[in-house]
């Protein structure tokens, strides 16, 4: 195996550009949102507005009422939410307007809006859990668009979606970039694997003060590493929890599945994360020895974690279950435990209890709840030490990043 390249100012500027691209989101994703309720901002409940529109026969008056209401909604810049009901709106010429979302499995044939008689305003009322957060788009005839009335957006692997925070939803503070604290640094490595037969980026987070300390530190291997940095803002979470002394300093090892970080089509996650022993061996026999020479890693399994989301959660669980001598801590977010006829669930069920501490979370909106619960039952029956959580969100990065603080504190929280 060839040695990896470490970024330097002189030699590999393209890798520095990659690191900048990956972490640019850390300081630029905070949205300035109107904290008032929609009723406070608009000055009227939607049903009262609807009664006013339907109560007049004058086309001119209807147009005026609609335009006044729409102007207030536009200024508010968020979805109209009243108690547990979301009102989706669209104004314009269209034969059909629908709302594909987390709630309906992104089905463009579901949840069509109604058009207010005598107006160009379409609307749809949907009841949602008061603690939920979800994402959606509009389909106007055959065109997918972001909601023009809603400035609030969530960013995922396929770009931005419009987003709704229900009244009981509490956004995580740990993801925010804070200027007034010390920040860790990120090394960008290009690692060529003989086992995989290709080269991948690995981003290594070094906590603040690492350079001036001789202390060995725990580590966490993170699958889908680039997205856990750019979309889940995990470096912010590490910085903030360390600054608050809620966790001990940790080295983050972000392993990216793409051979070209700028091209999603080069991702090998569908191969590597599908219970691949070759990928697990790459982590343990190729990557880990190189990192151990370069960084001060605690080598014992009780200080070595692996984590991931979806298929990344599947391979993280598989890696821990097959090599508990290496990975004694495992976190799986919305894990794809259904894969290969629930093979990983059966593996844990049919094995003796191993020295692994597990963390599992899942959304409850069309997410991995069914199979996560099956794994939870197995862990309970085997007597594992584990944390389990369900949240009214869906299968996406904003959900997963909201739990990063819980994962890190569970593994390395200061008591």
XYZ file of C-alpha atoms in Angstrom:
415
model
C 0.000 0.000 0.000
C 1.290 3.452 -0.858
C 1.553 6.056 1.839
C -1.084 8.733 1.931
C -0.483 12.334 1.030
C -0.892 14.965 3.672
C -1.886 18.444 2.581
C 0.803 21.087 2.597
C 0.731 24.703 1.543
C 3.375 24.118 -1.085
C 2.492 20.839 -2.727
C -1.193 19.990 -2.863
C -3.297 23.112 -3.130
C -6.148 21.153 -4.746
C -6.537 19.190 -1.524
C -6.682 22.395 0.490
C -9.468 23.516 -1.845
C -11.309 20.277 -1.131
C -10.991 20.839 2.606
C -12.300 24.371 2.207
C -15.239 23.123 0.163
C -16.126 20.438 2.683
C -16.042 22.758 5.696
C -17.442 25.916 4.078
C -20.883 25.042 5.406
C -19.637 25.225 8.984
C -20.014 28.989 9.199
C -22.632 29.604 6.542
C -25.692 27.498 7.250
C -27.289 29.388 10.136
C -30.589 30.875 9.002
C -32.050 34.078 10.396
C -35.680 33.169 10.973
C -38.653 35.137 12.200
C -39.288 33.681 15.647
C -42.911 34.804 15.776
C -45.707 32.350 15.100
C -47.381 32.671 11.719
C -50.551 33.944 13.405
C -48.600 36.687 15.185
C -46.729 37.670 12.022
C -49.720 37.566 9.680
C -52.274 38.815 12.193
C -54.930 36.300 11.243
C -55.544 32.561 11.324
C -55.777 30.880 7.953
C -59.346 29.651 8.417
C -60.480 33.199 9.207
C -58.759 34.393 6.041
C -60.504 31.615 4.105
C -63.890 32.650 5.498
C -63.260 36.243 4.421
C -62.326 35.220 0.890
C -65.281 32.863 0.473
C -67.640 35.359 2.078
C -67.385 37.947 -0.645
C -68.804 37.753 -4.151
C -66.764 40.675 -5.433
C -63.809 39.548 -7.568
C -62.016 42.810 -6.821
C -62.440 42.400 -3.067
C -61.307 38.769 -3.212
C -58.192 39.781 -5.089
C -57.437 42.504 -2.546
C -57.905 40.157 0.455
C -55.705 37.504 -1.122
C -52.953 39.950 -2.030
C -52.907 41.452 1.466
C -52.630 37.996 3.035
C -50.011 36.787 0.534
C -47.945 39.935 1.142
C -47.845 39.215 4.875
C -46.928 35.555 4.289
C -44.137 36.632 1.931
C -42.753 39.049 4.515
C -42.907 36.352 7.207
C -40.911 34.029 4.975
C -41.826 30.768 6.669
C -44.512 28.122 6.346
C -47.895 28.963 7.821
C -48.142 26.754 10.915
C -51.011 26.907 13.381
C -50.914 24.460 16.303
C -50.525 21.053 14.592
C -51.617 22.168 11.119
C -49.382 23.317 8.251
C -50.923 25.367 5.438
C -49.032 25.089 2.162
C -49.689 27.896 -0.332
C -48.975 28.601 -3.984
C -50.071 31.571 -6.076
C -50.045 31.513 -9.865
C -51.340 29.817 -12.976
C -51.357 26.041 -12.723
C -53.560 23.064 -13.459
C -52.297 21.118 -10.464
C -50.036 21.845 -7.506
C -48.854 19.048 -5.191
C -46.646 18.822 -2.101
C -44.234 15.855 -2.187
C -42.475 15.610 1.156
C -41.024 13.470 3.898
C -44.626 12.974 5.028
C -45.756 11.147 1.894
C -42.534 9.525 0.732
C -41.891 12.309 -1.800
C -44.766 11.154 -3.951
C -45.635 13.865 -6.528
C -49.043 12.259 -7.036
C -50.025 12.715 -3.388
C -51.282 15.731 -1.436
C -52.688 17.984 -4.122
C -53.600 21.556 -3.262
C -57.087 23.022 -3.653
C -57.641 26.223 -5.565
C -59.645 28.953 -3.839
C -62.639 29.708 -6.062
C -62.301 32.961 -7.925
C -58.590 33.375 -7.066
C -55.159 32.211 -8.237
C -54.264 30.925 -4.741
C -53.863 27.190 -4.066
C -53.681 25.712 -0.554
C -53.364 22.451 1.359
C -53.839 21.819 5.086
C -51.878 18.966 6.677
C -51.850 17.843 10.312
C -48.381 17.024 11.665
C -46.843 16.050 15.016
C -46.226 19.274 16.975
C -42.585 18.298 17.641
C -41.802 17.385 14.045
C -39.443 18.817 11.468
C -39.858 17.847 7.832
C -38.826 18.781 4.307
C -40.820 19.241 1.134
C -41.018 20.741 -2.347
C -43.864 21.829 -4.600
C -44.700 20.277 -7.959
C -46.413 22.853 -10.156
C -47.872 20.851 -13.016
C -44.718 18.815 -13.778
C -42.067 21.192 -12.399
C -40.439 20.660 -8.983
C -39.697 23.901 -7.132
C -38.868 25.197 -3.677
C -41.766 26.895 -1.896
C -41.649 30.566 -3.012
C -43.285 31.667 0.248
C -40.870 29.805 2.529
C -37.291 31.034 2.847
C -36.453 28.315 5.355
C -34.431 25.553 3.701
C -32.669 22.341 4.640
C -29.630 21.114 2.736
C -29.094 17.465 1.880
C -27.263 15.212 -0.520
C -29.587 16.190 -3.377
C -29.603 19.919 -2.744
C -31.973 22.199 -0.815
C -35.545 21.474 0.234
C -38.110 23.737 1.821
C -38.384 23.023 5.528
C -40.975 23.243 8.314
C -40.332 23.435 12.039
C -43.449 22.591 13.994
C -44.069 24.590 17.222
C -42.490 21.976 19.505
C -39.356 21.401 17.432
C -36.130 22.544 19.088
C -33.185 23.011 16.685
C -29.784 21.828 17.947
C -27.443 24.560 19.188
C -24.359 22.356 18.878
C -24.216 22.701 15.090
C -23.739 26.477 15.103
C -20.349 27.910 14.204
C -19.092 30.001 17.135
C -16.397 32.562 16.543
C -15.502 33.038 20.203
C -14.149 29.532 20.872
C -11.067 27.585 19.828
C -11.528 25.474 16.723
C -9.999 22.201 15.697
C -8.151 21.727 12.430
C -8.828 19.297 9.591
C -6.147 17.415 7.669
C -7.088 16.239 4.188
C -5.523 12.893 3.304
C -5.573 11.007 0.033
C -5.380 7.308 0.870
C -4.689 4.669 -1.755
C -5.974 1.242 -0.784
C -4.636 -1.984 -2.226
C -7.645 -3.848 -0.821
C -10.231 -1.559 -2.402
C -8.174 -0.897 -5.513
C -8.805 2.850 -5.399
C -8.017 6.102 -3.646
C -10.314 7.901 -1.206
C -10.230 11.092 0.813
C -10.016 10.865 4.575
C -10.514 14.046 6.613
C -8.965 13.995 10.077
C -10.293 16.392 12.691
C -7.722 17.347 15.333
C -9.243 19.011 18.414
C -8.053 22.410 19.689
C -4.743 22.192 21.503
C -3.737 18.949 19.812
C -0.447 20.339 18.533
C 0.748 21.423 21.977
C -0.298 18.277 23.818
C 1.214 14.823 24.054
C -1.974 13.171 25.223
C -3.360 10.177 23.352
C -6.986 10.633 22.371
C -10.050 8.534 21.534
C -11.199 8.444 17.933
C -14.394 8.083 15.947
C -14.457 6.693 12.411
C -17.245 8.346 10.421
C -18.632 6.850 7.217
C -19.905 9.274 4.550
C -17.274 11.520 6.087
C -17.445 14.463 3.698
C -21.187 14.812 4.168
C -20.961 14.502 7.930
C -18.728 17.577 7.707
C -20.475 19.601 4.999
C -24.105 18.684 5.735
C -24.116 17.531 9.358
C -21.514 20.129 10.458
C -19.895 17.602 12.776
C -16.709 19.627 13.188
C -18.826 22.422 14.682
C -20.391 19.946 17.095
C -16.991 18.622 18.160
C -15.640 22.162 18.620
C -18.621 23.284 20.682
C -18.859 20.245 22.958
C -15.127 20.299 23.634
C -15.226 24.050 24.358
C -18.129 23.525 26.764
C -16.194 20.646 28.399
C -19.139 18.358 27.796
C -16.861 15.788 26.150
C -13.168 15.020 26.252
C -11.141 15.921 23.135
C -11.731 13.434 20.313
C -10.052 12.809 16.961
C -12.573 12.515 14.118
C -11.699 10.285 11.151
C -14.084 11.137 8.295
C -13.830 8.499 5.580
C -15.442 9.601 2.320
C -16.905 7.013 -0.094
C -16.256 9.135 -3.213
C -13.126 8.712 -5.286
C -13.719 12.260 -6.565
C -15.068 14.456 -3.790
C -16.722 16.762 -6.336
C -18.591 13.977 -8.142
C -21.362 12.072 -6.333
C -21.337 9.502 -9.137
C -17.950 8.247 -7.909
C -19.359 7.194 -4.543
C -18.723 3.543 -3.695
C -20.990 3.488 -0.640
C -23.550 1.132 -2.216
C -20.738 -1.394 -2.577
C -18.541 -0.723 0.443
C -21.333 -0.243 2.965
C -23.323 -3.314 1.874
C -21.749 -5.554 4.531
C -18.376 -5.530 2.787
C -15.669 -7.382 4.699
C -13.141 -5.834 2.323
C -14.144 -2.344 3.430
C -13.950 -3.295 7.105
C -10.497 -4.773 6.482
C -9.459 -1.564 4.725
C -10.370 0.449 7.830
C -8.551 -1.897 10.193
C -5.522 -3.189 8.299
C -4.712 -0.301 5.951
C -6.142 2.974 7.245
C -5.797 2.477 10.993
C -2.048 1.647 11.005
C -1.296 4.731 8.901
C -3.309 6.974 11.177
C -1.722 5.447 14.274
C 1.714 6.442 12.983
C 0.617 10.006 12.297
C -1.785 10.732 15.168
C -1.866 10.010 18.889
C -4.748 7.546 18.939
C -5.760 5.459 21.893
C -5.670 1.961 20.443
C -8.082 0.119 22.727
C -11.593 -0.685 21.513
C -13.244 1.144 24.419
C -11.855 4.393 22.984
C -12.499 3.656 19.308
C -15.925 4.362 17.796
C -17.451 3.920 14.377
C -20.640 5.556 13.171
C -22.785 6.269 10.136
C -26.262 6.938 8.788
C -28.488 4.747 6.620
C -26.162 2.272 4.854
C -23.340 3.921 6.797
C -25.106 2.878 9.998
C -25.390 -0.648 8.624
C -21.664 -0.996 7.908
C -20.760 0.679 11.205
C -22.796 -1.926 13.087
C -21.342 -4.732 10.995
C -17.777 -3.515 11.576
C -18.317 -3.410 15.340
C -20.092 -6.783 15.425
C -17.376 -8.535 13.409
C -14.428 -6.708 14.971
C -15.349 -5.763 18.547
C -11.639 -5.965 19.362
C -11.225 -2.757 17.320
C -14.540 -0.903 17.561
C -15.994 -0.954 21.051
C -18.354 1.957 20.397
C -20.910 2.036 17.586
C -23.479 4.640 16.528
C -26.061 3.975 13.811
C -28.464 6.655 12.593
C -31.546 5.571 10.632
C -29.666 2.338 9.928
C -30.538 0.135 6.950
C -30.955 -2.960 9.070
C -33.382 -4.402 6.514
C -30.433 -5.058 4.200
C -29.948 -8.681 3.061
C -32.946 -10.007 4.969
C -31.956 -8.310 8.242
C -28.515 -9.951 8.203
C -26.969 -7.655 10.832
C -29.893 -8.045 13.217
C -29.559 -11.819 12.902
C -25.786 -11.581 13.387
C -26.230 -9.851 16.747
C -29.104 -12.133 17.731
C -27.128 -15.301 16.985
C -23.873 -14.145 18.605
C -22.812 -14.051 22.200
C -22.867 -10.653 23.850
C -19.822 -8.663 22.777
C -18.075 -5.747 24.523
C -19.757 -3.064 22.384
C -21.612 0.042 23.506
C -24.317 0.938 20.995
C -26.170 4.124 20.092
C -29.133 3.922 17.675
C -31.563 6.602 16.576
C -34.220 6.805 13.901
C -36.862 9.150 12.625
C -40.530 8.245 12.870
C -41.580 9.831 9.561
C -41.098 7.071 6.981
C -37.676 6.231 8.341
C -35.922 3.153 9.772
C -38.145 2.775 12.812
C -39.371 -0.784 12.150
C -35.970 -2.434 11.901
C -34.312 -0.173 14.453
C -36.862 -1.434 16.964
C -36.025 -5.012 16.045
C -32.366 -4.330 16.763
C -33.302 -2.605 20.006
C -35.135 -5.748 21.105
C -32.083 -7.893 20.339
C -29.798 -5.585 22.309
C -32.211 -5.639 25.240
C -32.430 -9.424 25.230
C -28.640 -9.778 25.050
C -28.068 -7.252 27.828
C -26.067 -4.722 25.821
C -25.280 -1.241 27.052
C -27.074 0.971 24.523
C -28.933 4.210 23.927
C -31.980 4.288 21.653
C -34.056 7.219 20.413
C -36.934 7.958 18.034
C -37.677 11.456 16.749
C -40.459 12.952 14.554
C -38.185 13.560 11.578
C -37.270 11.674 8.431
C -34.343 10.093 6.590
C -32.095 13.113 6.061
C -29.021 14.976 7.183
C -30.752 17.603 9.283
C -32.257 14.816 11.381
C -28.918 13.077 11.770
C -26.933 16.181 12.643
C -29.431 17.002 15.399
C -28.317 13.866 17.286
C -24.549 14.244 16.990
C -24.268 15.887 20.391
C -26.168 12.980 21.943
C -23.815 10.462 20.338
C -20.620 12.177 21.405
C -21.806 12.845 24.948
C -23.002 9.257 25.297
C -19.593 7.944 24.266
C -17.275 10.531 25.836
C -19.318 12.783 28.096
C -17.576 14.092 31.156
C -19.133 12.859 34.361
